[in-house]
JSON list of C-alpha atoms in Angstrom, two decimals:
[
{"chain": "A", "resi": 1, "resn": "MET", "atom": "CA", "xyz": [-21.61, 12.81, -4.79]},
{"chain": "A", "resi": 2, "resn": "ALA", "atom": "CA", "xyz": [-22.00, 9.82, -2.18]},
{"chain": "A", "resi": 3, "resn": "ASP", "atom": "CA", "xyz": [-25.50, 8.98, -3.80]},
{"chain": "A", "resi": 4, "resn": "GLU", "atom": "CA", "xyz": [-23.57, 8.52, -7.25]},
{"chain": "A", "resi": 5, "resn": "THR", "atom": "CA", "xyz": [-20.91, 6.76, -5.96]},
{"chain": "A", "resi": 6, "resn": "ALA", "atom": "CA", "xyz": [-22.74, 4.40, -4.24]},
{"chain": "A", "resi": 7, "resn": "ALA", "atom": "CA", "xyz": [-24.67, 3.63, -7.32]},
{"chain": "A", "resi": 8, "resn": "ASP", "atom": "CA", "xyz": [-21.48, 3.34, -9.08]},
{"chain": "A", "resi": 9, "resn": "LEU", "atom": "CA", "xyz": [-20.29, 0.56, -6.61]},
{"chain": "A", "resi": 10, "resn": "ALA", "atom": "CA", "xyz": [-23.88, -0.95, -6.62]},
{"chain": "A", "resi": 11, "resn": "ALA", "atom": "CA", "xyz": [-23.63, -1.13, -10.63]},
{"chain": "A", "resi": 12, "resn": "GLY", "atom": "CA", "xyz": [-20.05, -2.60, -10.61]},
{"chain": "A", "resi": 13, "resn": "GLU", "atom": "CA", "xyz": [-18.59, 0.55, -12.01]},
{"chain": "A", "resi": 14, "resn": "GLN", "atom": "CA", "xyz": [-16.41, 1.33, -9.69]},
{"chain": "A", "resi": 15, "resn": "ARG", "atom": "CA", "xyz": [-15.71, -2.09, -7.67]},
{"chain": "A", "resi": 16, "resn": "ASP", "atom": "CA", "xyz": [-11.99, -0.65, -6.61]},
{"chain": "A", "resi": 17, "resn": "LEU", "atom": "CA", "xyz": [-13.12, 2.58, -5.04]},
{"chain": "A", "resi": 18, "resn": "LEU", "atom": "CA", "xyz": [-12.58, 1.45, -1.76]},
{"chain": "A", "resi": 19, "resn": "ASP", "atom": "CA", "xyz": [-10.30, -0.83, -1.55]},
{"chain": "A", "resi": 20, "resn": "PRO", "atom": "CA", "xyz": [-7.17, -0.05, 0.39]},
{"chain": "A", "resi": 21, "resn": "ALA", "atom": "CA", "xyz": [-4.70, -2.14, -1.74]},
{"chain": "A", "resi": 22, "resn": "VAL", "atom": "CA", "xyz": [-3.92, 0.72, -4.37]},
{"chain": "A", "resi": 23, "resn": "PRO", "atom": "CA", "xyz": [-3.16, 3.63, -2.48]},
{"chain": "A", "resi": 24, "resn": "SER", "atom": "CA", "xyz": [-1.87, 1.31, 0.28]},
{"chain": "A", "resi": 25, "resn": "LEU", "atom": "CA", "xyz": [0.71, -0.07, -2.63]},
{"chain": "A", "resi": 26, "resn": "TYR", "atom": "CA", "xyz": [1.05, 3.44, -3.80]},
{"chain": "A", "resi": 27, "resn": "CYS", "atom": "CA", "xyz": [2.24, 4.96, -0.22]},
{"chain": "A", "resi": 28, "resn": "LEU", "atom": "CA", "xyz": [4.57, 2.24, 0.59]},
{"chain": "A", "resi": 29, "resn": "CYS", "atom": "CA", "xyz": [6.62, 1.64, -2.83]},
{"chain": "A", "resi": 30, "resn": "THR", "atom": "CA", "xyz": [7.01, 5.48, -3.19]},
{"chain": "A", "resi": 31, "resn": "SER", "atom": "CA", "xyz": [8.76, 5.26, 0.23]},
{"chain": "A", "resi": 32, "resn": "PHE", "atom": "CA", "xyz": [10.94, 2.60, -0.73]},
{"chain": "A", "resi": 33, "resn": "GLY", "atom": "CA", "xyz": [11.11, 4.22, -3.82]},
{"chain": "A", "resi": 34, "resn": "GLU", "atom": "CA", "xyz": [12.90, 7.33, -1.56]},
{"chain": "A", "resi": 35, "resn": "SER", "atom": "CA", "xyz": [15.57, 4.90, -0.41]},
{"chain": "A", "resi": 36, "resn": "VAL", "atom": "CA", "xyz": [16.30, 2.55, -3.58]},
{"chain": "A", "resi": 37, "resn": "GLY", "atom": "CA", "xyz": [15.52, 4.68, -6.57]},
{"chain": "A", "resi": 38, "resn": "GLN", "atom": "CA", "xyz": [13.38, 2.82, -9.24]},
{"chain": "A", "resi": 39, "resn": "PHE", "atom": "CA", "xyz": [12.80, -1.00, -9.07]},
{"chain": "A", "resi": 40, "resn": "ARG", "atom": "CA", "xyz": [10.50, -3.50, -10.45]},
{"chain": "A", "resi": 41, "resn": "LEU", "atom": "CA", "xyz": [7.38, -5.07, -8.73]},
{"chain": "A", "resi": 42, "resn": "VAL", "atom": "CA", "xyz": [6.38, -8.25, -8.18]},
{"chain": "A", "resi": 43, "resn": "HIS", "atom": "CA", "xyz": [2.90, -8.42, -6.61]},
{"chain": "A", "resi": 44, "resn": "ASP", "atom": "CA", "xyz": [1.20, -11.85, -5.73]},
{"chain": "A", "resi": 45, "resn": "ALA", "atom": "CA", "xyz": [-1.67, -12.20, -8.38]},
{"chain": "A", "resi": 46, "resn": "SER", "atom": "CA", "xyz": [-3.83, -9.59, -7.59]},
{"chain": "A", "resi": 47, "resn": "LYS", "atom": "CA", "xyz": [-6.80, -8.28, -10.12]},
{"chain": "A", "resi": 48, "resn": "VAL", "atom": "CA", "xyz": [-7.06, -5.20, -7.92]},
{"chain": "A", "resi": 49, "resn": "ILE", "atom": "CA", "xyz": [-3.78, -4.31, -8.61]},
{"chain": "A", "resi": 50, "resn": "ASP", "atom": "CA", "xyz": [-3.91, -5.37, -12.17]},
{"chain": "A", "resi": 51, "resn": "ARG", "atom": "CA", "xyz": [-6.74, -3.32, -13.07]},
{"chain": "A", "resi": 52, "resn": "ASN", "atom": "CA", "xyz": [-5.13, -0.35, -11.35]},
{"chain": "A", "resi": 53, "resn": "ALA", "atom": "CA", "xyz": [-1.36, -0.80, -12.55]},
{"chain": "A", "resi": 54, "resn": "MET", "atom": "CA", "xyz": [-2.14, 2.26, -15.23]},
{"chain": "A", "resi": 55, "resn": "LEU", "atom": "CA", "xyz": [-3.38, 4.64, -12.06]},
{"chain": "A", "resi": 56, "resn": "LEU", "atom": "CA", "xyz": [-0.04, 3.93, -9.95]},
{"chain": "A", "resi": 57, "resn": "ARG", "atom": "CA", "xyz": [2.05, 4.73, -13.08]},
{"chain": "A", "resi": 58, "resn": "MET", "atom": "CA", "xyz": [-0.48, 8.38, -14.01]},
{"chain": "A", "resi": 59, "resn": "ALA", "atom": "CA", "xyz": [-0.68, 8.81, -10.03]},
{"chain": "A", "resi": 60, "resn": "HIS", "atom": "CA", "xyz": [1.90, 11.51, -10.53]},
{"chain": "A", "resi": 61, "resn": "LEU", "atom": "CA", "xyz": [-0.50, 13.25, -12.73]},
{"chain": "A", "resi": 62, "resn": "LEU", "atom": "CA", "xyz": [-2.88, 13.65, -10.48]},
{"chain": "A", "resi": 63, "resn": "PRO", "atom": "CA", "xyz": [-3.30, 16.48, -7.46]},
{"chain": "A", "resi": 64, "resn": "ASP", "atom": "CA", "xyz": [-2.18, 15.40, -4.28]},
{"chain": "A", "resi": 65, "resn": "LEU", "atom": "CA", "xyz": [-5.05, 15.28, -1.97]},
{"chain": "A", "resi": 66, "resn": "ALA", "atom": "CA", "xyz": [-3.30, 15.67, 0.86]},
{"chain": "A", "resi": 67, "resn": "ARG", "atom": "CA", "xyz": [-0.91, 18.20, 0.20]},
{"chain": "A", "resi": 68, "resn": "PRO", "atom": "CA", "xyz": [-3.18, 21.06, -1.75]},
{"chain": "A", "resi": 69, "resn": "GLY", "atom": "CA", "xyz": [-1.35, 22.63, -4.85]},
{"chain": "A", "resi": 70, "resn": "GLN", "atom": "CA", "xyz": [0.75, 19.64, -5.21]},
{"chain": "A", "resi": 71, "resn": "PHE", "atom": "CA", "xyz": [1.09, 16.67, -7.51]},
{"chain": "A", "resi": 72, "resn": "ASN", "atom": "CA", "xyz": [1.48, 13.14, -6.36]},
{"chain": "A", "resi": 73, "resn": "ASP", "atom": "CA", "xyz": [5.17, 11.85, -6.22]},
{"chain": "A", "resi": 74, "resn": "PRO", "atom": "CA", "xyz": [5.78, 9.52, -9.28]},
{"chain": "A", "resi": 75, "resn": "PHE", "atom": "CA", "xyz": [5.71, 5.73, -8.85]},
{"chain": "A", "resi": 76, "resn": "PRO", "atom": "CA", "xyz": [8.65, 4.59, -8.95]},
{"chain": "A", "resi": 77, "resn": "ALA", "atom": "CA", "xyz": [8.33, 0.64, -9.73]},
{"chain": "A", "resi": 78, "resn": "THR", "atom": "CA", "xyz": [9.33, 0.64, -13.33]},
{"chain": "A", "resi": 79, "resn": "GLN", "atom": "CA", "xyz": [7.42, -2.51, -13.65]},
{"chain": "A", "resi": 80, "resn": "ILE", "atom": "CA", "xyz": [4.71, -4.53, -12.11]},
{"chain": "A", "resi": 81, "resn": "ASP", "atom": "CA", "xyz": [4.55, -8.34, -12.54]},
{"chain": "A", "resi": 82, "resn": "PHE", "atom": "CA", "xyz": [2.31, -10.56, -10.78]},
{"chain": "A", "resi": 83, "resn": "ALA", "atom": "CA", "xyz": [3.83, -14.14, -9.73]},
{"chain": "A", "resi": 84, "resn": "ASP", "atom": "CA", "xyz": [2.13, -17.10, -7.49]},
{"chain": "A", "resi": 85, "resn": "SER", "atom": "CA", "xyz": [3.80, -16.80, -3.82]},
{"chain": "A", "resi": 86, "resn": "LYS", "atom": "CA", "xyz": [3.94, -20.50, -3.72]},
{"chain": "A", "resi": 87, "resn": "ALA", "atom": "CA", "xyz": [6.60, -20.02, -6.22]},
{"chain": "A", "resi": 88, "resn": "HIS", "atom": "CA", "xyz": [8.59, -17.16, -5.00]},
{"chain": "A", "resi": 89, "resn": "PRO", "atom": "CA", "xyz": [10.10, -16.75, -1.22]},
{"chain": "A", "resi": 90, "resn": "GLN", "atom": "CA", "xyz": [10.32, -13.41, -1.75]},
{"chain": "A", "resi": 91, "resn": "LEU", "atom": "CA", "xyz": [6.59, -12.91, -1.66]},
{"chain": "A", "resi": 92, "resn": "GLN", "atom": "CA", "xyz": [6.30, -15.32, 0.91]},
{"chain": "A", "resi": 93, "resn": "LEU", "atom": "CA", "xyz": [8.22, -13.00, 3.15]},
{"chain": "A", "resi": 94, "resn": "ALA", "atom": "CA", "xyz": [6.23, -10.40, 2.56]},
{"chain": "A", "resi": 95, "resn": "ASP", "atom": "CA", "xyz": [3.01, -11.86, 2.95]},
{"chain": "A", "resi": 96, "resn": "LEU", "atom": "CA", "xyz": [4.39, -13.16, 6.64]},
{"chain": "A", "resi": 97, "resn": "ALA", "atom": "CA", "xyz": [5.53, -9.04, 7.17]},
{"chain": "A", "resi": 98, "resn": "ALA", "atom": "CA", "xyz": [2.27, -7.97, 5.69]},
{"chain": "A", "resi": 99, "resn": "GLY", "atom": "CA", "xyz": [0.49, -10.85, 8.05]},
{"chain": "A", "resi": 100, "resn": "ALA", "atom": "CA", "xyz": [2.56, -9.33, 10.99]},
{"chain": "A", "resi": 101, "resn": "VAL", "atom": "CA", "xyz": [1.73, -5.81, 10.54]},
{"chain": "A", "resi": 102, "resn": "ARG", "atom": "CA", "xyz": [-1.95, -6.82, 10.41]},
{"chain": "A", "resi": 103, "resn": "GLN", "atom": "CA", "xyz": [-1.93, -8.54, 13.82]},
{"chain": "A", "resi": 104, "resn": "TRP", "atom": "CA", "xyz": [-0.17, -5.07, 14.83]},
{"chain": "A", "resi": 105, "resn": "ALA", "atom": "CA", "xyz": [-2.82, -3.14, 13.63]},
{"chain": "A", "resi": 106, "resn": "ALA", "atom": "CA", "xyz": [-5.85, -5.14, 14.74]},
{"chain": "A", "resi": 107, "resn": "HIS", "atom": "CA", "xyz": [-3.70, -5.36, 18.16]},
{"chain": "A", "resi": 108, "resn": "LEU", "atom": "CA", "xyz": [-3.92, -1.36, 18.45]},
{"chain": "A", "resi": 109, "resn": "ALA", "atom": "CA", "xyz": [-7.59, -1.71, 16.88]},
{"chain": "A", "resi": 110, "resn": "VAL", "atom": "CA", "xyz": [-8.96, -3.63, 19.73]},
{"chain": "A", "resi": 111, "resn": "GLY", "atom": "CA", "xyz": [-6.63, -3.49, 22.26]},
{"chain": "A", "resi": 112, "resn": "GLY", "atom": "CA", "xyz": [-5.71, -6.58, 24.63]},
{"chain": "A", "resi": 113, "resn": "GLY", "atom": "CA", "xyz": [-3.75, -8.99, 22.37]},
{"chain": "A", "resi": 114, "resn": "ASP", "atom": "CA", "xyz": [-1.31, -10.84, 22.90]},
{"chain": "A", "resi": 115, "resn": "ARG", "atom": "CA", "xyz": [2.65, -10.63, 23.72]},
{"chain": "A", "resi": 116, "resn": "PHE", "atom": "CA", "xyz": [3.93, -11.19, 20.03]},
{"chain": "A", "resi": 117, "resn": "SER", "atom": "CA", "xyz": [1.37, -8.23, 19.22]},
{"chain": "A", "resi": 118, "resn": "GLU", "atom": "CA", "xyz": [2.66, -6.01, 21.59]},
{"chain": "A", "resi": 119, "resn": "GLU", "atom": "CA", "xyz": [6.75, -6.77, 20.52]},
{"chain": "A", "resi": 120, "resn": "LEU", "atom": "CA", "xyz": [5.77, -6.17, 16.93]},
{"chain": "A", "resi": 121, "resn": "ALA", "atom": "CA", "xyz": [5.26, -2.51, 17.84]},
{"chain": "A", "resi": 122, "resn": "ASP", "atom": "CA", "xyz": [8.86, -1.57, 18.24]},
{"chain": "A", "resi": 123, "resn": "VAL", "atom": "CA", "xyz": [9.92, -2.76, 14.52]},
{"chain": "A", "resi": 124, "resn": "VAL", "atom": "CA", "xyz": [5.93, -2.07, 13.04]},
{"chain": "A", "resi": 125, "resn": "ARG", "atom": "CA", "xyz": [5.17, 1.06, 14.03]},
{"chain": "A", "resi": 126, "resn": "PRO", "atom": "CA", "xyz": [8.22, 3.02, 12.71]},
{"chain": "A", "resi": 127, "resn": "TRP", "atom": "CA", "xyz": [7.86, 1.60, 9.07]},
{"chain": "A", "resi": 128, "resn": "VAL", "atom": "CA", "xyz": [4.42, 1.79, 9.22]},
{"chain": "A", "resi": 129, "resn": "VAL", "atom": "CA", "xyz": [4.17, 5.67, 9.83]},
{"chain": "A", "resi": 130, "resn": "ASP", "atom": "CA", "xyz": [7.15, 6.66, 8.05]},
{"chain": "A", "resi": 131, "resn": "ALA", "atom": "CA", "xyz": [5.65, 5.30, 4.93]},
{"chain": "A", "resi": 132, "resn": "ILE", "atom": "CA", "xyz": [2.44, 6.52, 5.25]},
{"chain": "A", "resi": 133, "resn": "TRP", "atom": "CA", "xyz": [2.85, 9.51, 7.66]},
{"chain": "A", "resi": 134, "resn": "PRO", "atom": "CA", "xyz": [6.54, 10.70, 6.67]},
{"chain": "A", "resi": 135, "resn": "SER", "atom": "CA", "xyz": [5.91, 13.88, 8.41]},
{"chain": "A", "resi": 136, "resn": "SER", "atom": "CA", "xyz": [4.18, 12.63, 11.24]},
{"chain": "A", "resi": 137, "resn": "PRO", "atom": "CA", "xyz": [5.38, 14.67, 14.72]},
{"chain": "A", "resi": 138, "resn": "GLU", "atom": "CA", "xyz": [5.85, 11.75, 15.70]},
{"chain": "A", "resi": 139, "resn": "HIS", "atom": "CA", "xyz": [9.36, 11.45, 14.64]}
]
């Protein structure tokens, strides 16, 4: 199967297969959905998310590989709109938050880092861990 997948990737037939944007967005949105219910998602212009919007909406029909015998939770975003972050302060704030999480994660991955990265842990860790691993024994 690995050879077949590699061939599909090389041929451009599965170009988003290894892109973390779709599963990350799904996890983040389902986590938010638990708190706020259904919502309209406004996202930076993204070819990957646009190509996979139907997959996000239909994820509840797919088996949840992390929970054998169960299906994925429904995607709570009732609509996905794309916008330019230059025109939307909300997207600028989201970019800032994503950059902070990325900086914190890089600090974890390679060690060292600056004081800002270390201080982000108290804010970022619970939010990220809860969103990705809601039943983590860490909580």
